Short mmCIF file of C-alpha atoms in Angstrom, two decimals:
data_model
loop_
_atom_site.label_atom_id
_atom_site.label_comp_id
_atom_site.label_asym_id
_atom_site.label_seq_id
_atom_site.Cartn_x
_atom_site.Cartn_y
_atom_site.Cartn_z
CA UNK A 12 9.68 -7.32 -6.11
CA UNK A 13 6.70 -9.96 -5.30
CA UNK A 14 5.76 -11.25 -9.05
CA UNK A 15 2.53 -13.03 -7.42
CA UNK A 16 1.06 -9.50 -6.74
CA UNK A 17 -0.81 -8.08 -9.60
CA UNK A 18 -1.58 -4.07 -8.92
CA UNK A 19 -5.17 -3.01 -9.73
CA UNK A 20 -5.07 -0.66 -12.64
CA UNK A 21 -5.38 2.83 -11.68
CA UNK A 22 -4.69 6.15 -13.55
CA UNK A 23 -1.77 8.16 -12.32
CA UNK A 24 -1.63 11.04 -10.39
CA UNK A 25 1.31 13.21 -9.36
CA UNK A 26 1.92 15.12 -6.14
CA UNK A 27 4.67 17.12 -6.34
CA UNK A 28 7.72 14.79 -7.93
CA UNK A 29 5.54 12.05 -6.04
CA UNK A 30 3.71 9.77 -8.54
CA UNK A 31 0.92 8.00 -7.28
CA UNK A 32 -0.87 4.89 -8.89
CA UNK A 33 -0.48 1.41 -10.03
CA UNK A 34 2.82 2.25 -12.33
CA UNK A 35 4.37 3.40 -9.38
CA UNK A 36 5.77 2.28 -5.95
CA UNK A 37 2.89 2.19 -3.34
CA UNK A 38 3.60 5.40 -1.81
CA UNK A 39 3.65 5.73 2.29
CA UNK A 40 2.25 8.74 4.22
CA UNK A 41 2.52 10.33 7.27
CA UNK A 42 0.80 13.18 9.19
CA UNK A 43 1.83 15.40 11.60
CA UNK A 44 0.24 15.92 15.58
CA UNK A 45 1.79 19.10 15.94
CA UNK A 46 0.12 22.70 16.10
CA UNK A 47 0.50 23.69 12.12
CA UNK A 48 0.42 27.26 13.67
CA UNK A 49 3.95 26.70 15.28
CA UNK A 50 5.76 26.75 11.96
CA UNK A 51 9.04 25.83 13.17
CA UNK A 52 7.69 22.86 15.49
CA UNK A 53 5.43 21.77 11.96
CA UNK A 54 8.59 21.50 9.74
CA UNK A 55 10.89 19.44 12.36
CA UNK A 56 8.73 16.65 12.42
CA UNK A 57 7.41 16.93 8.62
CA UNK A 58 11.30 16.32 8.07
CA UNK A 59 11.86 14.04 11.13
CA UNK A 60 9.14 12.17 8.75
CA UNK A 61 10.27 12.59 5.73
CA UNK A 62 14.02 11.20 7.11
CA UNK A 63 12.31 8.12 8.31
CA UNK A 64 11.06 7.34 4.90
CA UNK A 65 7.33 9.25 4.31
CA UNK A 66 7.25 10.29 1.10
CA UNK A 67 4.25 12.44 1.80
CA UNK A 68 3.35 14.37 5.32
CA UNK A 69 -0.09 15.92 5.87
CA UNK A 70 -0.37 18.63 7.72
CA UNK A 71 -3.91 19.69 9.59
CA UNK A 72 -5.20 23.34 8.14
CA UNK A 73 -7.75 23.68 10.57
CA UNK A 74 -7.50 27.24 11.55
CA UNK A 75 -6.50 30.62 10.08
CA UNK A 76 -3.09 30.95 11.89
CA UNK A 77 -2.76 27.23 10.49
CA UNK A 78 -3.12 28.52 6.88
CA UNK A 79 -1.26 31.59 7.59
CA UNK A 80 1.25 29.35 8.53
CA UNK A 81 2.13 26.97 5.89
CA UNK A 82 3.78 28.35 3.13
CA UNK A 83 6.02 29.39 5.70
CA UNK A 84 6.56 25.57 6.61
CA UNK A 85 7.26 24.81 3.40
CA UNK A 86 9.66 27.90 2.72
CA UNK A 87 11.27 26.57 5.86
CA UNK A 88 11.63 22.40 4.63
CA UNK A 89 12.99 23.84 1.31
CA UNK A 90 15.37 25.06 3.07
CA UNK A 91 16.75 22.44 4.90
CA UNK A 92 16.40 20.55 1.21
CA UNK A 93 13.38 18.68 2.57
CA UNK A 94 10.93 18.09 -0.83
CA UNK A 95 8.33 15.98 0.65
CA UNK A 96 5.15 17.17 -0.53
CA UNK A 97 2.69 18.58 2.46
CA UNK A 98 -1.15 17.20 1.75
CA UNK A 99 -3.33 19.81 3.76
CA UNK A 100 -6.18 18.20 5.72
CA UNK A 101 -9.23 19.88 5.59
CA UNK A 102 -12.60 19.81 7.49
CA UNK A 103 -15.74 22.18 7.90
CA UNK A 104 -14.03 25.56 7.11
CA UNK A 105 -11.40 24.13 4.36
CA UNK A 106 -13.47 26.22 1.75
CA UNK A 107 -12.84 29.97 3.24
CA UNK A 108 -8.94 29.02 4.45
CA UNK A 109 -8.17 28.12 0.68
CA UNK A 110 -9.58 31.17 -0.35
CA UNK A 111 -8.21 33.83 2.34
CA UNK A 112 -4.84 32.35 1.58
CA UNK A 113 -3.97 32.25 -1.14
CA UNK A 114 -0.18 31.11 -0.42
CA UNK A 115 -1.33 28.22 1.58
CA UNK A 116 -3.22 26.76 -1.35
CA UNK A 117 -0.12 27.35 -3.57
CA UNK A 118 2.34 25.92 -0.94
CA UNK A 119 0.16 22.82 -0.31
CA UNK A 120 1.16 19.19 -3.01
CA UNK A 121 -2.21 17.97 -2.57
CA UNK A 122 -5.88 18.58 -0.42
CA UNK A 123 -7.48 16.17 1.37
CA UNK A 124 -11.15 16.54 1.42
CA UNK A 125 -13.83 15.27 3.53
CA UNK A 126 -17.54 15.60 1.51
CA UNK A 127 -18.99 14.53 4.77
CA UNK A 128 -18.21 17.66 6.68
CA UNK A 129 -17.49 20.51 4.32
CA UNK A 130 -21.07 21.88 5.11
CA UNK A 131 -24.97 21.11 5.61
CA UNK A 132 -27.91 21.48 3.50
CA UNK A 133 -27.53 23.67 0.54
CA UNK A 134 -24.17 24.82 1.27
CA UNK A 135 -22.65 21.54 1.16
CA UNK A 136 -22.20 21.33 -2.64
CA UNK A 137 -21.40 25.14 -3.18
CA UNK A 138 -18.46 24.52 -0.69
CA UNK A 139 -16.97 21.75 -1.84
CA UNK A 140 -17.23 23.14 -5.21
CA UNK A 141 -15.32 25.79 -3.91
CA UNK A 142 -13.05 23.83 -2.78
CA UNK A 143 -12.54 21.83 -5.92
CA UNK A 144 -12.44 25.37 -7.89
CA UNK A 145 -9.26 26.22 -5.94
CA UNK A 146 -7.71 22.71 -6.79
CA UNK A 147 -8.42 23.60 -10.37
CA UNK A 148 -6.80 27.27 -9.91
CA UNK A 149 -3.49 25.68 -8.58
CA UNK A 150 -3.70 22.61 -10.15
CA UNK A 151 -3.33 20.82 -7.14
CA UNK A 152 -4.71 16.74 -6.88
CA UNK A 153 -6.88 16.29 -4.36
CA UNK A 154 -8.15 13.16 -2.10
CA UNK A 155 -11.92 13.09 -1.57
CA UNK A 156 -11.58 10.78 1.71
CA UNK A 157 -14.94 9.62 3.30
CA UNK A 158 -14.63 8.30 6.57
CA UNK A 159 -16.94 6.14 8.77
CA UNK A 160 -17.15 8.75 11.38
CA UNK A 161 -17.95 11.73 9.67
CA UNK A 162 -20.17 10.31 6.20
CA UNK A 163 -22.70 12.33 4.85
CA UNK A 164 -25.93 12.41 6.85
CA UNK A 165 -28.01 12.91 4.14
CA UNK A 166 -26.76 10.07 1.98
CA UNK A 167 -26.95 7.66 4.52
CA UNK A 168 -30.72 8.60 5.64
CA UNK A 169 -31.85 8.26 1.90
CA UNK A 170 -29.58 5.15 1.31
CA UNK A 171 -30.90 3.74 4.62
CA UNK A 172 -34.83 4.91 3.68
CA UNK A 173 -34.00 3.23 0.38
CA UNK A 174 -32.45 -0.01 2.05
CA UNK A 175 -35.75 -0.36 4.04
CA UNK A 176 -37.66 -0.49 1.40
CA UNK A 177 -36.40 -3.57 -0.34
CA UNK A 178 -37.79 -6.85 0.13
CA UNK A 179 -34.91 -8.16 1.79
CA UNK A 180 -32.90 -5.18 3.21
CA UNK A 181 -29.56 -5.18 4.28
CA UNK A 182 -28.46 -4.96 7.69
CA UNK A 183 -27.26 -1.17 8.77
CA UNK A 184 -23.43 -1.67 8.77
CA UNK A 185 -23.61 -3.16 5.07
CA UNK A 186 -25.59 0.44 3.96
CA UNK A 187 -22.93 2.43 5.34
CA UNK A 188 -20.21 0.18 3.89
CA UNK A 189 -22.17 0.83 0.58
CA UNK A 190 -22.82 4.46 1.38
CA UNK A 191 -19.04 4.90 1.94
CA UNK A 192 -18.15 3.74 -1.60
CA UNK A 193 -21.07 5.90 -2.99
CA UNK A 194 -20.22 8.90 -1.29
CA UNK A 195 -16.69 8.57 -2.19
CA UNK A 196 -17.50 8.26 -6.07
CA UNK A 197 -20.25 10.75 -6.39
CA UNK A 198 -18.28 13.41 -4.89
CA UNK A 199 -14.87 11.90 -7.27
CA UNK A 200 -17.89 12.55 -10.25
CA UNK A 201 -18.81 15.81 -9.27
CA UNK A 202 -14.97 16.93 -9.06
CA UNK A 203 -14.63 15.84 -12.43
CA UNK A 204 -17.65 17.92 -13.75
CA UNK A 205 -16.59 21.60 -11.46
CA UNK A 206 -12.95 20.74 -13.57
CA UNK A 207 -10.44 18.57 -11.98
CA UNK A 208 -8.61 16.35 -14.56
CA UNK A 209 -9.48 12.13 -13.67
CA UNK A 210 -5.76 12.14 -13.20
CA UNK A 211 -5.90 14.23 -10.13
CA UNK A 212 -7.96 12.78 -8.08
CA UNK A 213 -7.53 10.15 -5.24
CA UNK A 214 -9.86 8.70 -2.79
CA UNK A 215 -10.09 7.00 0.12
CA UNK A 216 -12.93 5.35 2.62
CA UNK A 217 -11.44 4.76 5.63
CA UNK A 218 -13.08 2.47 8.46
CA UNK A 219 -11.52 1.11 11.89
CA UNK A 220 -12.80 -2.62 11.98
CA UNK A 221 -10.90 -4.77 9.48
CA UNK A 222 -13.51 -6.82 8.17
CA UNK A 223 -15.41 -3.61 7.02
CA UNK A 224 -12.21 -1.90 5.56
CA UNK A 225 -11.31 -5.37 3.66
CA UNK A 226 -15.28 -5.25 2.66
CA UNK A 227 -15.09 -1.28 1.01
CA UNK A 228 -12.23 -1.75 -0.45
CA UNK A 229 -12.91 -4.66 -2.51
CA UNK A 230 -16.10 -2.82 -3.91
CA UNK A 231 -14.93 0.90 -4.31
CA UNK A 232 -11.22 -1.14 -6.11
CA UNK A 233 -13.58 -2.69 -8.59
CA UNK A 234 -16.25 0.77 -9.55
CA UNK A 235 -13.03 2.78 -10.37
CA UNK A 236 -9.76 3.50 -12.04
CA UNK A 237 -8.80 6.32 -9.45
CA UNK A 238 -5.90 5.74 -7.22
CA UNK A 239 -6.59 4.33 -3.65
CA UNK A 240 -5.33 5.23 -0.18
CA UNK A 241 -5.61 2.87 2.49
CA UNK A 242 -5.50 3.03 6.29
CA UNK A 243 -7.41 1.82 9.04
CA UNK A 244 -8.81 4.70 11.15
CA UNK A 245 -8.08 4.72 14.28
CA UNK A 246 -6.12 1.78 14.54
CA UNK A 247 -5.17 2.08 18.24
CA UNK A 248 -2.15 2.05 20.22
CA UNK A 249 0.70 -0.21 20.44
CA UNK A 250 0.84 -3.95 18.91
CA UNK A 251 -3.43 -3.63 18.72
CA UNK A 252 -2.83 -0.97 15.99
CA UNK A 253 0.06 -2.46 14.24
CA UNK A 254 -1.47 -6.22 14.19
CA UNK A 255 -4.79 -4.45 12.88
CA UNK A 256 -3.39 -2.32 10.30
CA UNK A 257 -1.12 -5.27 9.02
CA UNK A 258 -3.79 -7.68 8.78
CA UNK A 259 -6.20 -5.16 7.00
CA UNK A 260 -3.79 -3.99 4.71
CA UNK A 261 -1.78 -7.24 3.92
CA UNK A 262 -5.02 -8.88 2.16
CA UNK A 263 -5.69 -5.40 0.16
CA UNK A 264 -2.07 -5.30 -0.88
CA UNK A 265 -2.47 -8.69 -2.10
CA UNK A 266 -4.88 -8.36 -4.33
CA UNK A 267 -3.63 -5.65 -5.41
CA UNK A 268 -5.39 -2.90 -3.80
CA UNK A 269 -3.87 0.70 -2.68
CA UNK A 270 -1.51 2.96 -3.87
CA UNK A 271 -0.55 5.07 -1.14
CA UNK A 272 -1.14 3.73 2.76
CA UNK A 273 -0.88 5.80 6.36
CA UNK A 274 -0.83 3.56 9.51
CA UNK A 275 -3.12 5.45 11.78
CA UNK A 276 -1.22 4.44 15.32
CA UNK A 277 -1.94 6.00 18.53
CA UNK A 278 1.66 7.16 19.54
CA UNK A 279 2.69 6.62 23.57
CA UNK A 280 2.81 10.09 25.43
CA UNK A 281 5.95 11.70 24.00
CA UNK A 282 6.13 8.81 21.37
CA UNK A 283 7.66 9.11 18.16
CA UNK A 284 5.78 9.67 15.36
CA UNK A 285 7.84 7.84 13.33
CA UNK A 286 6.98 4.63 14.56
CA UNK A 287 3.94 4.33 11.64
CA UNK A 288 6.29 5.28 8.74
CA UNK A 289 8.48 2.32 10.13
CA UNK A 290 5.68 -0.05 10.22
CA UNK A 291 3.82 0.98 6.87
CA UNK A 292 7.66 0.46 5.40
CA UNK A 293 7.48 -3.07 7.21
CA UNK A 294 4.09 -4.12 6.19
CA UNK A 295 5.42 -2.97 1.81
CA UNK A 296 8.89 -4.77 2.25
CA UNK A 297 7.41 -8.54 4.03
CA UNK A 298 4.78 -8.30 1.62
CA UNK A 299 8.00 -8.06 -0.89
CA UNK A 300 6.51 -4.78 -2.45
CA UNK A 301 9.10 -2.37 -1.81
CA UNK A 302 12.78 -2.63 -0.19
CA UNK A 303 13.29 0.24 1.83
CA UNK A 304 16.28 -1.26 4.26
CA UNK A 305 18.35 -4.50 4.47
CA UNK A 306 16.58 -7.12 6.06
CA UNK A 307 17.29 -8.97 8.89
CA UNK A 308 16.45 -12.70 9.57
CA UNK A 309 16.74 -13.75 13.28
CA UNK A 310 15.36 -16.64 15.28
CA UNK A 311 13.22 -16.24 18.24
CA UNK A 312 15.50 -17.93 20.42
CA UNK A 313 14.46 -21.35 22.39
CA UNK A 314 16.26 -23.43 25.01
CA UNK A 315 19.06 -23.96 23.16
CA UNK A 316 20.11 -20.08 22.82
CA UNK A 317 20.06 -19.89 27.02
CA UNK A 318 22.80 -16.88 26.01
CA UNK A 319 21.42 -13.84 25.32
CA UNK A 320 23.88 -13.09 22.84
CA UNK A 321 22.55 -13.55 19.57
CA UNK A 322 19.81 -11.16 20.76
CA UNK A 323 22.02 -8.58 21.61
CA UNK A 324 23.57 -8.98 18.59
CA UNK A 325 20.79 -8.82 16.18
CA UNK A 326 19.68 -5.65 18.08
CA UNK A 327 22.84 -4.09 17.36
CA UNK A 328 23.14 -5.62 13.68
CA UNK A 329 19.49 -3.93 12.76
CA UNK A 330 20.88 -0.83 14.49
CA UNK A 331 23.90 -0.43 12.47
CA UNK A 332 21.78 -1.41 9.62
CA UNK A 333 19.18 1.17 10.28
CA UNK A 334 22.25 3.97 10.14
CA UNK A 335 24.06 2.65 7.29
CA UNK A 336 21.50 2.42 5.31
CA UNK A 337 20.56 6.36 4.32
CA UNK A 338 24.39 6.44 3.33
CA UNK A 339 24.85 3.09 1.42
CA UNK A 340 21.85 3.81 -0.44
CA UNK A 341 23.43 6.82 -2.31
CA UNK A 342 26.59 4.56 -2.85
CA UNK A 343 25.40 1.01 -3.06
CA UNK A 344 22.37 0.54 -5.47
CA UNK A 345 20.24 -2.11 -4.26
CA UNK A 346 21.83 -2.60 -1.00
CA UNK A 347 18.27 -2.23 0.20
CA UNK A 348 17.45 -5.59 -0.99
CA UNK A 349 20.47 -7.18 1.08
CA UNK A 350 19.73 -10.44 3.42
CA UNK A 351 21.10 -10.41 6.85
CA UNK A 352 20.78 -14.01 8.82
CA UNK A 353 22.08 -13.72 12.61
CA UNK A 354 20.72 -17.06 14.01
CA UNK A 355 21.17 -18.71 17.69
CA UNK A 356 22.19 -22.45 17.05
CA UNK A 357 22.88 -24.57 14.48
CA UNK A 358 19.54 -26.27 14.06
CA UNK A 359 17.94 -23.46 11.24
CA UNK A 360 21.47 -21.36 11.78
CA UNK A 361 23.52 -22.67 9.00
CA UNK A 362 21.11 -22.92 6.81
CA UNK A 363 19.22 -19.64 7.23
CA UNK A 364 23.16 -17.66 6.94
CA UNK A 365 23.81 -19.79 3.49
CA UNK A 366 20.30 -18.16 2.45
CA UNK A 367 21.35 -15.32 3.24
CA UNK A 368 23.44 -12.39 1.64
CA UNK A 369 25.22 -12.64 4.72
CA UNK A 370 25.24 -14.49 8.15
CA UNK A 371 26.02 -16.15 10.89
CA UNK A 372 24.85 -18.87 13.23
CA UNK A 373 26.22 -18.09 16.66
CA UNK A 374 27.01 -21.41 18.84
CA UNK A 375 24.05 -22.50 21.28
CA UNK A 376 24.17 -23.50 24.70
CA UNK A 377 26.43 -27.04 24.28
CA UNK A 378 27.74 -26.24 20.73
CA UNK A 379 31.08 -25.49 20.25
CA UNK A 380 32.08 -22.01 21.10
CA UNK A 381 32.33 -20.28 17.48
CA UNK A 382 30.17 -19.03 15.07
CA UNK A 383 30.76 -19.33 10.77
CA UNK A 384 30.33 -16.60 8.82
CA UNK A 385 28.18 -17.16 5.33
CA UNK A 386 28.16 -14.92 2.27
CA UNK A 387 26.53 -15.56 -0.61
CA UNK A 388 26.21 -19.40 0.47
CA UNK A 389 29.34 -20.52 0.96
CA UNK A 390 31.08 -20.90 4.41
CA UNK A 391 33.95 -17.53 4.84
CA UNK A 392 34.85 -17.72 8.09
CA UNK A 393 34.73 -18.87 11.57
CA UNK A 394 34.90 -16.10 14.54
CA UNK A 395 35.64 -16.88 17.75
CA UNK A 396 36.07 -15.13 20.98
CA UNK A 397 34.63 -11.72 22.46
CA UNK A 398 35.03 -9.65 19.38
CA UNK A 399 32.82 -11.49 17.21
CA UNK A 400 30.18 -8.84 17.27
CA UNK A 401 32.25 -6.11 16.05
CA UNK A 402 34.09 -8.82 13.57
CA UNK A 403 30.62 -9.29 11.90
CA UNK A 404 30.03 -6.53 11.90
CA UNK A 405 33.23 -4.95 9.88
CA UNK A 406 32.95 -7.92 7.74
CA UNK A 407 29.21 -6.82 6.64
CA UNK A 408 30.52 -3.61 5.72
CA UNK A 409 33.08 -5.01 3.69
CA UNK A 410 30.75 -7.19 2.03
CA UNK A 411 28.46 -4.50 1.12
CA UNK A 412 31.33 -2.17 -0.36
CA UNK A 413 32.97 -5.69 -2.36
CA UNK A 414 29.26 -6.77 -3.27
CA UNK A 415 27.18 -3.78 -3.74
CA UNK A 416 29.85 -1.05 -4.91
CA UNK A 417 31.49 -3.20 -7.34
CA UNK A 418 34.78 -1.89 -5.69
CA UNK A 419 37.86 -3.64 -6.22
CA UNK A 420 39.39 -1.78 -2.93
CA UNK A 421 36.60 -3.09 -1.31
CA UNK A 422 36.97 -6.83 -2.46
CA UNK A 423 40.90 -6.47 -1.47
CA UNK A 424 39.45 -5.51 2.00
CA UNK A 425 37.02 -8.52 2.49
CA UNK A 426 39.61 -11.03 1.46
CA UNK A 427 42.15 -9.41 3.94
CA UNK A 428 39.32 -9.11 6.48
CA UNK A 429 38.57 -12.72 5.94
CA UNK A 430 42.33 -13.42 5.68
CA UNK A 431 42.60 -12.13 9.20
CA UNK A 432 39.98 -14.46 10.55
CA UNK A 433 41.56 -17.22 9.51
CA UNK A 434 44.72 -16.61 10.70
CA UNK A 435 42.96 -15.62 14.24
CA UNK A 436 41.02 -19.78 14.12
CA UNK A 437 44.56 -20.74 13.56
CA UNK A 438 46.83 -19.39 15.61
CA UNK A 439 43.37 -20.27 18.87
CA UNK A 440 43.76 -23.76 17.32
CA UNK A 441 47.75 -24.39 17.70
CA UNK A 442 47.16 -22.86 21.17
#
């Protein structure tokens, strides 16, 4: 993957068979919107997440039939061989589920933990204590994960008393940047003296303006060792969440900040959830991170490509691609890492598909009507007529079994395959 990224140190930390830090692939998460209290609803989309690619799935535990609930859910995924590990999200009352039930705490991979609302006054350190006792018990990591809209009200009125007193105080939103990063340690401290190992413990201070997530990352990276998860809260809806989140993250990522990342998108009435584990997966491959699926390179189209063609057929390229993929994976190693080029004209086409693994440069509008067919550089074949989309698309098959699987059946098959399309320029030329 990218040499030019350097990952911030970090200690390691395992969820489940998930390992978490900077000697391991940054990690994406998802989280659930459904009721955890409907069990059966819970565990569809924890695996509907978990197919898409999240490698871990929190769940809220926000009420007692939520608690009750979720070593069902699990009991249920195990089932249906789904291992992701669930993180349990809890606020205000996380200390007295954990401890009525006892199999939810068990069931759970990892807690997340908010200092800023697990109680007031006094009773804010006995319950997260409490809470951080349990972890202990079970041996379960945790993620202490301060966020802008719920930080401790008490830290920021003596941080901001403090602040006022200086000479030259900061303005408010750089205290609560600060305050984020000192809540977020002194609670990762105080885990460390109740009993949790420094090798279960992640944290996380998530904001919703990019500038100030960019800002606490860069300070709380360089005060610790502990593994970081990023996300912009509340990133919005639509291309406003994904452009924010990208931007954000890409300048963490690299300089080698974060270890696991959620993208926090607003899904469309009756969206799919999915839609952030696509994106976070988008952000880690472009960034060259992680390969997750074959990537496709396609031009944007201009007034030569007056067809609509080459759209249609990168659409259904990236389609096939995006089925393929789950079952070449198990067959193919590092078919993920595959280069697709389906390009409109011959200005950036033929040189874009010789880049490529594999591609082709469909004819523009005045070019002559037939596209070649590049693997590994060098010019295969030419297709012609109204078959060429399904042509390509057999002949990227091919190439992955001849290329990826090693196969000599599937090298016999590509040169027949390519055989065939020579034959078919041929006998369209005589004519």
């Amino acid at each position: 993957m990218n040499s030019a990224i350097t990952r911030r140190r970090t200690t390691q930390v395992a969820v489940g068979q998930v390992k978490l830090g900077s000697e391991s692939p940054i990690v994406v998460q998802a989280m659930t919107n459904t009721d955890t209290a409907d069990a059966q609803a819970t565990a569809r989309q924890v695996e509907s997440l978990a197919l898409a690619g999240a490698e871990l799935v929190r769940i809220t535990v926000n009420s007692h039939d939520a608690a009750a609930q979720v070593a069902n859910i699990r009991e249920l995924l195990d089932r249906r061989n789904v291992n992701v590990p669930l993180v349990g999200d809890f606020h205000f009352n996380g200390h007295r589920l954990l401890t009525a039930y006892p199999e939810c705490a068990e069931a759970l991979g990892k807690y997340r933990i908010n200092p800023g609302n697990v109680g007031k006054g006094a009773k804010r350190d006995e319950q997260f204590c409490n809470m951080i006792e349990i972890a202990c018990r079970y041996d379960k990591p945790v993620r202490i994960g301060v966020n802008w809209g719920s930080l401790d009200p008490d830290l920021l009125a003596r941080m901001m008393d403090t602040n006022a007193m200086l000479t030259k105080p900061l303005n408010a939103d750089a205290v609560m940047r600060e305050a984020l990063v000192v809540s977020a340690l002194e609670n990762a401290y105080r885990a460390i003296e109740v009993g949790v190992p420094t090798d279960h413990i992640v944290l996380s201070a998530k904001v919703s303006h990019v500038q100030d997530l960019i800002a606490v990352y860069r300070n709380l990276a360089g005060c610790c060792e502990f593994p970081l998860h990023l996300g912009l809260t509340e990133a919005g809806m639509g291309s406003k969440g994904i452009v924010a989140s990208s931007t954000a993250l890409a300048v963490l990522l690299q300089e080698g900040i974060g270890d696991t990342l959620r993208i926090s998108l607003t899904p469309e009435p009756n969206g799919d959830r999915n839609r952030e584990v696509l994106v976070a997966q988008q952000i880690l491959q472009t960034m060259g991170l992680r390969a997750f699926t074959p990537s496709v390179v396609a031009c944007p189209g201009c007034g030569r490509t007056s067809s609509n063609f080459f759209q249609e057929l990168t659409q259904q390229i990236e389609a096939f691609l995006r089925v393929q993929t789950p079952i070449w994976k198990s067959l193919y190693p590092g078919v993920e890492h595959m280069h697709v080029a389906v390009m409109g004209c011959v200005v950036n086409g033929p040189g874009e598909s010789r880049l490529a693994n594999i591609g082709i440069s469909l004819p523009g509008a005045g070019e002559n009507p037939s596209a070649p067919v590049y693997m590994d550089g060098e010019r295969v074949a030419t297709l012609k007529g109204p078959g060429i989309a399904q042509d390509f698309t057999d002949l990227l098959q091919a190439y992955v079994e001849a290329r990826y699987g090693g196969l000599e059946s599937g090298r016999l098959r590509l040169g027949e395959m390519l055989m065939k399309e020579c034959n078919k320029v041929l006998h369209t030329t005589s004519k």
